[in-house]
Coordinates of C-alpha atoms and ligand atoms in Angstrom, one line a residue:
X258 CA 153.4 128.2 -32.4
X259 CA 152.0 128.4 -29.0
X260 CA 153.5 130.8 -26.4
X261 CA 152.8 130.6 -22.8
X262 CA 153.4 133.5 -20.1
X263 CA 156.2 133.0 -18.4
X264 CA 156.3 136.3 -16.6
X265 CA 155.6 135.4 -13.0
X266 CA 154.6 139.2 -12.5
X267 CA 151.5 140.4 -11.5
X268 CA 149.3 142.4 -13.8
X269 CA 148.8 145.4 -11.2
X270 CA 152.4 145.9 -11.6
X271 CA 152.3 145.6 -15.7
X272 CA 148.8 148.0 -15.5
X273 CA 150.2 150.7 -12.5
X274 CA 149.5 154.3 -13.8
X275 CA 152.4 156.5 -12.4
X276 CA 151.3 159.0 -9.5
X277 CA 150.4 162.3 -10.8
X278 CA 152.0 164.0 -8.0
X279 CA 155.3 163.3 -8.9
X280 CA 157.2 166.6 -10.9
X281 CA 158.0 164.7 -14.4
X282 CA 161.9 164.9 -15.2
X283 CA 161.6 163.1 -18.5
X284 CA 162.6 165.6 -21.4
X285 CA 160.1 165.2 -23.8
X286 CA 161.4 162.6 -27.1
X287 CA 158.2 164.2 -29.4
X288 CA 160.1 166.4 -31.3
X289 CA 163.4 165.4 -30.1
X290 CA 165.8 168.6 -30.3
X291 CA 168.5 166.7 -30.2
X292 CA 168.7 164.5 -33.3
X293 CA 172.0 164.4 -34.6
X294 CA 172.5 164.9 -38.3
X295 CA 175.7 163.1 -38.6
X296 CA 176.6 159.6 -40.4
X297 CA 175.5 158.3 -37.1
X298 CA 172.5 159.6 -36.2
X299 CA 170.8 157.6 -33.2
X300 CA 167.8 159.7 -32.3
X301 CA 164.6 157.5 -31.4
X302 CA 161.9 158.4 -33.6
X303 CA 159.3 160.2 -32.3
X304 CA 157.0 158.3 -30.4
X305 CA 153.0 159.4 -30.7
X306 CA 151.6 161.1 -27.5
X307 CA 148.1 160.4 -27.0
X308 CA 145.3 162.2 -25.7
X309 CA 146.6 163.0 -22.0
X310 CA 150.1 163.6 -23.4
X311 CA 151.8 160.7 -22.3
X312 CA 153.9 159.0 -24.7
X313 CA 153.9 155.2 -22.5
X314 CA 154.0 152.5 -22.0
X315 CA 157.2 151.8 -22.2
X316 CA 158.5 147.9 -22.6
X317 CA 162.0 147.6 -20.6
X318 CA 162.8 144.5 -22.1
X319 CA 166.1 143.2 -20.3
X320 CA 168.1 141.0 -21.9
X321 CA 170.6 138.4 -20.2
X322 CA 171.8 134.6 -20.9
X323 CA 169.9 133.2 -18.7
X324 CA 170.1 130.4 -17.1
X325 CA 168.6 126.7 -16.0
X326 CA 165.9 127.2 -13.2
X327 CA 166.1 123.3 -12.1
X328 CA 168.4 120.9 -13.1
X329 CA 165.9 119.2 -15.5
X330 CA 166.5 122.1 -18.0
X331 CA 170.4 122.0 -17.8
X332 CA 170.6 120.0 -21.5
X333 CA 168.0 122.3 -23.2
X334 CA 170.0 125.5 -21.8
X335 CA 173.6 123.9 -22.9
X336 CA 172.0 123.0 -25.9
X337 CA 170.9 126.5 -26.4
X338 CA 174.6 127.7 -25.5
X339 CA 176.4 125.3 -27.7
X340 CA 174.4 125.8 -30.9
X341 CA 175.1 129.6 -30.7
X342 CA 177.4 130.2 -33.7
X343 CA 178.1 133.7 -32.1
X344 CA 179.0 132.5 -28.7
X345 CA 180.9 129.4 -29.7
X346 CA 181.5 129.5 -33.3
X347 CA 181.6 126.0 -34.5
X348 CA 181.2 126.2 -38.5
X349 CA 179.2 123.6 -40.3
X350 CA 179.4 121.6 -37.3
X351 CA 177.4 123.6 -35.2
X352 CA 174.3 122.1 -35.7
X353 CA 176.0 118.1 -35.2
X354 CA 178.4 119.1 -32.9
X355 CA 176.4 121.0 -30.4
X356 CA 173.8 119.0 -29.2
X357 CA 176.9 116.3 -29.0
X358 CA 178.8 118.6 -26.8
X359 CA 175.6 119.5 -24.7
X360 CA 174.6 116.0 -24.1
X361 CA 177.9 115.0 -22.7
X362 CA 178.4 118.1 -20.4
X363 CA 175.2 117.8 -19.3
X364 CA 175.6 115.2 -16.2
X365 CA 178.5 117.6 -15.1
X366 CA 176.9 120.5 -15.3
X367 CA 173.6 119.0 -13.6
X368 CA 175.6 118.1 -10.4
X369 CA 176.8 121.7 -10.0
X370 CA 173.7 123.2 -10.1
X371 CA 172.4 121.0 -7.9
X372 CA 175.0 122.0 -5.5
X373 CA 174.1 125.5 -5.3
X374 CA 170.1 124.7 -4.5
X375 CA 168.6 122.7 -7.9
X376 CA 168.9 125.6 -10.4
X377 CA 170.0 129.1 -11.6
X378 CA 169.1 132.1 -9.5
X379 CA 169.2 134.2 -12.8
X380 CA 165.7 134.6 -13.8
X381 CA 164.3 135.1 -10.0
X382 CA 166.7 137.8 -9.8
X383 CA 166.2 139.1 -13.8
X384 CA 162.5 139.4 -13.1
X385 CA 162.9 141.2 -9.5
X386 CA 165.2 143.7 -10.9
X387 CA 163.4 144.7 -14.0
X388 CA 160.0 145.0 -12.3
X389 CA 161.7 147.2 -9.5
X390 CA 163.4 149.5 -11.4
X391 CA 160.4 149.8 -13.6
X392 CA 158.4 151.0 -10.2
X393 CA 161.0 153.7 -9.8
X394 CA 160.7 154.4 -13.5
X395 CA 156.9 155.3 -13.0
X396 CA 157.7 157.6 -10.3
X397 CA 160.6 159.1 -12.3
X398 CA 159.1 159.6 -15.4
X399 CA 155.5 160.0 -15.4
X400 CA 156.0 161.1 -18.9
X401 CA 156.8 157.8 -20.5
X402 CA 154.8 155.8 -17.7
X403 CA 153.5 153.0 -17.4
X404 CA 157.0 151.1 -18.4
X405 CA 156.1 147.7 -18.4
X406 CA 158.8 144.7 -17.8
X407 CA 160.2 141.7 -19.7
X408 CA 163.0 139.5 -19.6
X409 CA 164.8 137.9 -22.9
X410 CA 166.9 135.3 -22.4
X411 CA 169.4 134.2 -24.8
X412 CA 169.3 129.9 -23.6
X413 CA 166.7 129.6 -21.1
X414 CA 162.9 130.6 -20.6
X415 CA 161.8 133.7 -21.2
X416 CA 163.1 133.6 -24.4
X417 CA 163.2 136.0 -26.6
X418 CA 160.5 134.9 -29.1
X419 CA 158.5 134.6 -26.3
X420 CA 159.1 138.1 -24.7
X421 CA 158.0 139.3 -28.1
X422 CA 155.2 137.2 -28.6
X423 CA 154.4 138.9 -25.0
X424 CA 155.0 142.6 -26.3
X425 CA 152.3 142.0 -29.1
X426 CA 149.8 140.4 -26.4
X427 CA 150.4 143.4 -24.1
X428 CA 149.9 145.8 -27.0
X429 CA 153.2 146.8 -28.3
X430 CA 153.8 146.3 -32.4
X431 CA 151.1 144.7 -34.6
X432 CA 150.5 147.7 -36.1
X433 CA 150.2 149.6 -33.0
X434 CA 154.0 150.8 -32.6
X435 CA 154.9 151.5 -28.9
X436 CA 158.4 151.9 -27.9
X437 CA 160.8 149.6 -26.5
X438 CA 164.2 149.9 -24.8
X439 CA 166.0 146.6 -24.8
X440 CA 168.6 146.7 -21.5
X441 CA 171.6 144.6 -21.4
X442 CA 172.2 143.3 -18.3
X443 CA 176.0 142.8 -19.1
X444 CA 177.2 145.9 -18.0
X445 CA 180.4 145.3 -20.0
X446 CA 180.0 144.5 -24.5
X447 CA 181.0 140.9 -25.5
X448 CA 180.1 140.3 -29.0
X449 CA 179.5 136.9 -27.4
X450 CA 177.0 137.9 -24.8
X451 CA 175.0 141.3 -25.3
X452 CA 176.4 140.9 -28.9
X453 CA 174.7 137.7 -29.5
X454 CA 171.5 138.5 -27.2
X455 CA 170.9 141.8 -29.9
X456 CA 171.3 139.4 -32.8
X457 CA 168.6 137.0 -31.2
X458 CA 166.7 140.2 -30.9
X459 CA 167.4 141.4 -34.3
X460 CA 166.6 138.0 -35.6
X461 CA 162.6 137.4 -34.1
X462 CA 162.2 141.0 -34.8
X463 CA 162.5 140.4 -38.6
X464 CA 160.3 137.2 -38.0
X465 CA 157.6 138.2 -36.4
X466 CA 156.9 141.8 -37.5
X467 CA 158.4 144.6 -40.4
X468 CA 157.0 142.6 -43.4
X469 CA 153.5 142.0 -45.1
X470 CA 152.4 138.9 -46.5
X471 CA 154.0 139.1 -49.3
X472 CA 157.3 139.4 -47.7
X473 CA 158.2 143.1 -48.2
X474 CA 158.9 145.7 -45.5
X475 CA 156.1 147.3 -43.5
X476 CA 157.8 149.2 -41.0
X477 CA 154.6 151.2 -40.6
X478 CA 153.3 150.1 -37.0
X479 CA 156.2 148.1 -35.3
X480 CA 157.7 148.5 -32.2
X481 CA 160.3 151.5 -32.5
X482 CA 163.4 149.7 -30.6
X483 CA 166.4 151.4 -28.6
X484 CA 169.3 149.8 -26.8
X485 CA 171.7 150.3 -24.1
X486 CA 174.1 148.3 -24.8
X487 CA 177.1 148.9 -22.3
X488 CA 177.2 150.8 -18.8
X489 CA 180.9 149.6 -17.8
X490 CA 181.3 152.4 -15.4
X491 CA 177.9 154.1 -14.7
X492 CA 178.5 156.0 -11.2
X493 CA 175.5 154.0 -9.9
X494 CA 176.8 150.2 -11.0
X495 CA 180.2 151.5 -9.4
X496 CA 178.7 152.7 -6.0
X497 CA 176.7 149.6 -5.8
X498 CA 179.9 147.6 -5.9
X499 CA 182.4 149.6 -3.9
X500 CA 179.7 149.4 -0.9
X501 CA 180.3 145.6 -1.2
X502 CA 183.8 145.6 -1.0
X503 CA 183.4 148.1 1.8
X504 CA 181.1 146.1 3.4
X505 CA 182.9 142.8 3.3
X506 CA 186.1 145.1 4.3
X507 CA 184.6 145.7 7.8
X508 CA 184.8 141.9 8.6
X509 CA 188.2 142.2 8.9
X510 CA 190.3 143.8 11.9
X511 CA 190.6 147.6 11.3
X512 CA 194.8 147.2 11.1
X513 CA 195.0 144.5 8.5
X514 CA 191.9 146.1 6.5
X515 CA 194.1 148.1 4.0
X516 CA 196.2 145.2 3.8
X517 CA 193.5 142.9 2.2
X518 CA 193.6 141.9 -1.6
X519 CA 191.0 142.9 -3.9
X520 CA 190.3 140.0 -6.8
X521 CA 188.3 141.7 -9.4
X522 CA 186.9 138.2 -11.3
X523 CA 185.2 138.5 -14.9
X524 CA 183.8 135.5 -17.0
X525 CA 187.0 135.0 -19.3
X526 CA 186.8 135.0 -23.4
X527 CA 188.8 132.7 -25.4
X528 CA 192.4 134.5 -26.9
X529 CA 190.8 133.9 -30.3
X530 CA 187.7 136.3 -29.3
X531 CA 190.1 138.9 -27.6
X532 CA 191.9 138.8 -30.2
X533 CA 189.1 140.1 -32.9
X534 CA 188.8 143.1 -31.0
X535 CA 186.1 142.2 -29.0
X536 CA 185.7 145.4 -26.2
X537 CA 184.7 143.4 -23.1
X538 CA 188.5 142.9 -21.8
X539 CA 188.8 146.7 -21.8
X540 CA 185.5 147.3 -20.5
X541 CA 185.9 145.0 -17.5
X542 CA 189.5 146.8 -16.8
X543 CA 187.4 150.4 -16.9
X544 CA 185.1 148.9 -14.2
X545 CA 187.4 147.9 -11.7
X546 CA 189.7 151.1 -12.5
X547 CA 186.4 153.1 -12.2
X548 CA 185.6 151.1 -8.6
X549 CA 188.7 151.4 -7.2
X550 CA 189.4 155.2 -7.8
X551 CA 185.9 155.5 -5.9
X552 CA 187.6 153.6 -3.0
X553 CA 190.5 155.9 -3.2
X554 CA 193.0 152.8 -4.2
X555 CA 192.3 152.0 -0.5
X556 CA 193.8 148.3 -1.1
X557 CA 196.0 146.8 -3.5
X558 CA 193.9 144.8 -6.3
X559 CA 194.0 143.0 -10.0
X560 CA 192.1 141.9 -12.4
X561 CA 191.4 138.0 -13.3
X562 CA 189.8 135.6 -15.4
X563 CA 187.7 132.7 -14.3
X564 CA 185.2 129.8 -15.6
X565 CA 187.8 128.7 -19.1
X566 CA 185.6 126.1 -20.7
X567 CA 187.4 124.0 -23.3
X568 CA 191.5 123.0 -24.5
X569 CA 191.6 126.6 -26.4
X570 CA 193.8 129.4 -25.0
X571 CA 191.8 131.7 -22.9
X572 CA 192.4 135.1 -21.6
X573 CA 194.4 134.7 -17.9
X574 CA 195.2 135.1 -15.0
X575 CA 192.6 132.6 -14.0
X576 CA 191.0 133.0 -10.7
X577 CA 191.8 130.0 -9.5
X578 CA 195.3 129.9 -9.9
X579 CA 195.6 133.7 -8.4
X580 CA 194.0 132.7 -5.4
X581 CA 196.0 129.6 -4.9
X582 CA 199.3 131.8 -5.6
X583 CA 198.6 134.3 -3.3
X584 CA 197.3 132.5 -0.3
X585 CA 200.7 130.1 -1.0
X586 CA 202.7 133.6 -0.9
X587 CA 201.4 135.1 2.2
X588 CA 198.6 137.2 0.9
X589 CA 195.6 135.2 3.0
X590 CA 192.9 138.0 3.0
X591 CA 191.8 138.4 -0.1
X592 CA 188.1 139.6 -1.0
X593 CA 186.9 137.9 -4.6
X594 CA 184.8 140.6 -6.8
X595 CA 182.7 139.1 -9.4
X596 CA 182.6 142.1 -11.4
X597 CA 181.1 141.4 -14.9
X598 CA 177.4 139.7 -13.5
X599 CA 174.4 141.4 -11.9
X600 CA 173.5 138.6 -10.2
X601 CA 174.3 135.3 -8.2
X602 CA 175.0 132.2 -10.8
X603 CA 176.8 129.0 -10.8
X604 CA 180.1 130.8 -11.8
X605 CA 179.7 132.5 -8.2
X606 CA 177.5 130.4 -6.2
X607 CA 179.8 127.3 -7.9
X608 CA 183.1 128.5 -8.8
X609 CA 183.9 131.0 -6.3
X610 CA 182.5 129.7 -3.3
X611 CA 182.8 125.8 -3.7
X612 CA 185.8 125.3 -5.9
X613 CA 188.0 128.7 -5.2
X614 CA 187.2 129.3 -1.2
X615 CA 187.6 125.6 -0.4
X616 CA 190.9 125.3 -2.4
X617 CA 191.9 128.2 -0.3
X618 CA 191.3 126.8 2.2
X619 CA 191.8 130.3 4.4
X620 CA 189.1 131.7 6.3
X621 CA 190.6 135.4 4.9
X622 CA 189.4 134.6 1.7
X623 CA 185.8 135.8 1.6
X624 CA 183.5 137.0 -1.5
X625 CA 182.3 140.6 -2.3
X626 CA 178.0 139.9 -2.4
X627 CA 177.1 140.1 -6.0
X628 CA 174.3 143.0 -6.9
X629 CA 171.3 140.8 -7.0
X630 CA 168.1 142.6 -5.3
X631 CA 170.7 145.6 -3.9
X632 CA 168.6 148.9 -3.7
X633 CA 171.1 151.3 -4.6
X634 CA 172.0 148.6 -7.8
X635 CA 168.0 149.3 -8.7
X636 CA 168.4 152.8 -8.3
X637 CA 171.2 152.2 -10.8
X638 CA 169.4 150.4 -13.3
X639 CA 166.4 153.5 -13.6
X640 CA 168.8 156.3 -13.9
X641 CA 170.6 154.5 -16.8
X642 CA 167.1 153.9 -18.1
X643 CA 166.1 157.3 -17.9
X644 CA 169.3 158.5 -19.1
X645 CA 169.0 156.6 -22.1
X646 CA 165.3 158.1 -22.5
X647 CA 166.2 161.0 -21.7
X648 CA 169.4 161.7 -24.3
X649 CA 166.9 160.5 -27.3
X650 CA 169.6 157.9 -28.9
X651 CA 169.2 154.7 -30.3
X652 CA 171.8 153.1 -29.0
X653 CA 175.7 154.2 -27.7
X654 CA 177.9 155.4 -30.3
X655 CA 180.7 152.0 -29.8
X656 CA 177.8 149.9 -30.9
X657 CA 177.8 151.1 -34.2
X658 CA 182.0 149.9 -34.9
X659 CA 182.3 146.1 -36.0
X660 CA 185.6 144.3 -34.5
X661 CA 188.6 144.5 -36.4
X662 CA 188.1 140.9 -37.1
X663 CA 185.0 140.7 -37.4
X664 CA 183.5 138.9 -40.9
X665 CA 180.0 138.4 -39.5
X666 CA 176.5 139.0 -41.6
X667 CA 174.8 139.2 -38.6
X668 CA 176.6 141.5 -36.6
X669 CA 176.6 144.0 -39.9
X670 CA 172.8 143.7 -40.0
X671 CA 172.1 144.4 -36.7
X672 CA 174.1 147.2 -36.0
X673 CA 172.7 149.0 -38.5
X674 CA 169.3 148.1 -37.4
X675 CA 169.4 149.4 -34.1
X676 CA 171.4 152.3 -35.1
X677 CA 168.4 153.0 -37.4
X678 CA 170.9 152.8 -40.9
X679 CA 169.2 149.5 -42.2
X680 CA 168.8 151.2 -45.6
X681 CA 172.1 152.9 -46.0
X682 CA 174.9 151.0 -47.5
X683 CA 177.5 151.8 -44.6
X684 CA 180.4 150.1 -44.3
X685 CA 180.7 149.1 -40.3
Ligands
LIG167 C1 180.3 138.3 -19.0 C2 179.6 137.2 -18.6 C3 179.9 136.5 -19.5 C4 181.2 135.9 -21.0 C5 181.6 137.2 -20.9 C6 180.9 135.0 -21.4 C7 181.7 134.6 -22.5 C8 181.4 132.8 -22.4 N1 181.1 132.1 -21.7 C9 181.4 130.8 -22.6 C10 180.7 129.1 -22.7 C11 180.0 129.0 -21.3 N2 179.8 129.9 -20.3 C12 178.6 129.3 -19.8 C13 177.7 129.8 -18.7 C14 178.4 130.9 -18.2 N3 178.8 131.9 -18.6 C15 178.2 133.0 -18.2 C16 178.8 134.3 -18.6 C17 179.7 134.8 -19.6 N4 179.9 133.7 -20.5 C18 177.5 132.8 -16.6 C19 177.0 133.9 -16.3 C20 177.5 131.9 -16.9 C21 176.2 131.0 -16.1 C22 174.9 130.9 -16.0 C23 174.1 130.6 -14.6 O1 173.1 129.8 -14.9 O2 174.6 130.5 -13.7 C24 178.3 127.7 -19.9 C25 177.9 126.7 -19.2 C26 178.4 126.2 -18.1 C27 179.4 125.1 -18.4 O3 179.4 124.0 -19.2 O4 180.7 125.3 -18.0 C28 179.3 127.8 -21.0 C29 179.7 126.8 -21.8 C30 182.2 131.1 -24.0 C31 182.6 129.8 -24.9 C32 182.3 132.2 -23.9 C33 182.6 133.3 -24.7 C34 183.3 133.0 -26.0
FES168 S1 182.4 139.8 -33.6 FE1 182.5 141.9 -32.8 S2 181.2 143.1 -34.1 FE2 181.1 141.3 -34.9
FE2_169 FE1 180.1 132.1 -19.9

């Protein structure tokens, strides 16, 4: 298999050394004293220091779903999406039904991407955010520098396997070891989003490294992975959301400002996933509550859910119905706040801006900006990454517990691997 480099990241950024004058703030990960000897000990194994005492380079890998950058990529994007049993379980018919549904859906979705400028901006924003975060980390933590930016998408280029080959090309793994942090870009954990990306990363990790030619496990020289798997109420994230809301509130006359209804909108989930025990609804609610707390509960607000697909029951109330109902009742000043995604995408640019806002037909219905290149947000990403490295954790405690209704062997294997418990007989 041959792999093209998917990265538009100049090599001088990857190779950039951290300024030596900056005070190191990262606590040493070598011989980490906080190693927990509990059942779910999740400390990062020691990373080898080089002769200069540096523990870098550190690969920072952003995980996300991705999107088609051009309308020509839509069918491939949808084919991968409908082939994903962690997102859309179609059982034994997956490989037959998936491509069929994807092909039938392609023209409609191509039109939507065409209406928002010809493609999804997710790749542009993800690569920018990761690169900028790494620049900050090089200054904040020279000990673990250089921090090298990578993006691994679940359904569009650059795919996980491409990212993995790029890691090898850059000197990670392949007997050389090295440290990589998988950083989910979904602030709130769902087994259908972050869970699916981690299952994919675990799959490719097993395929591409960790095995000798005879098929036996060979842990020597493999990449040491740790995971930032959720961050729904990180203060930096909350601050960035709150500032974007405040900026939009300022566009209303002062005397009406506190009456504006804040409508937090998150991608919905099928009720079958909610009832399986998926953590996402609770984590989205945690984000909303933290943002409102930061705003001093200055406005009335609701959380609603968008982008239902197919005929089955999904978590509601739906965003479009909510807006229509409130406008009908005279709440014509509303701010929509996309709260479960860190950049613009088809759901903000098409569904909220073109469908919901046009339907509402009221100049008082507006949308808070997405986080995109917001410097407060990028600083939050760097803070989060540094806190993670300083803690020396492999993953959060939450990642080590499966949903009540989970029957997936993939979830079990993935969680054991990322918790560093692969060879233990655990019931997760
Ligand atoms: C946190 C965000 C998201 C969750 C949770 C989520 C769950 C989820 N999605 C589908 C089905 C589809 N999603 C599609 C597109 C899409 N989904 C998200 C985010 C979440 N999905 C985004 C940001 C996007 C758009 C990406 C972009 O390029 O802009 C699509 C494809 C579009 C379409 O056909 O309508 C489908 C299908 C399910 C079934 C699900 C939970 C199980
Ligand atoms: S579906 Fe949630 S852990 Fe498997
Ligand atoms: Fe989705």
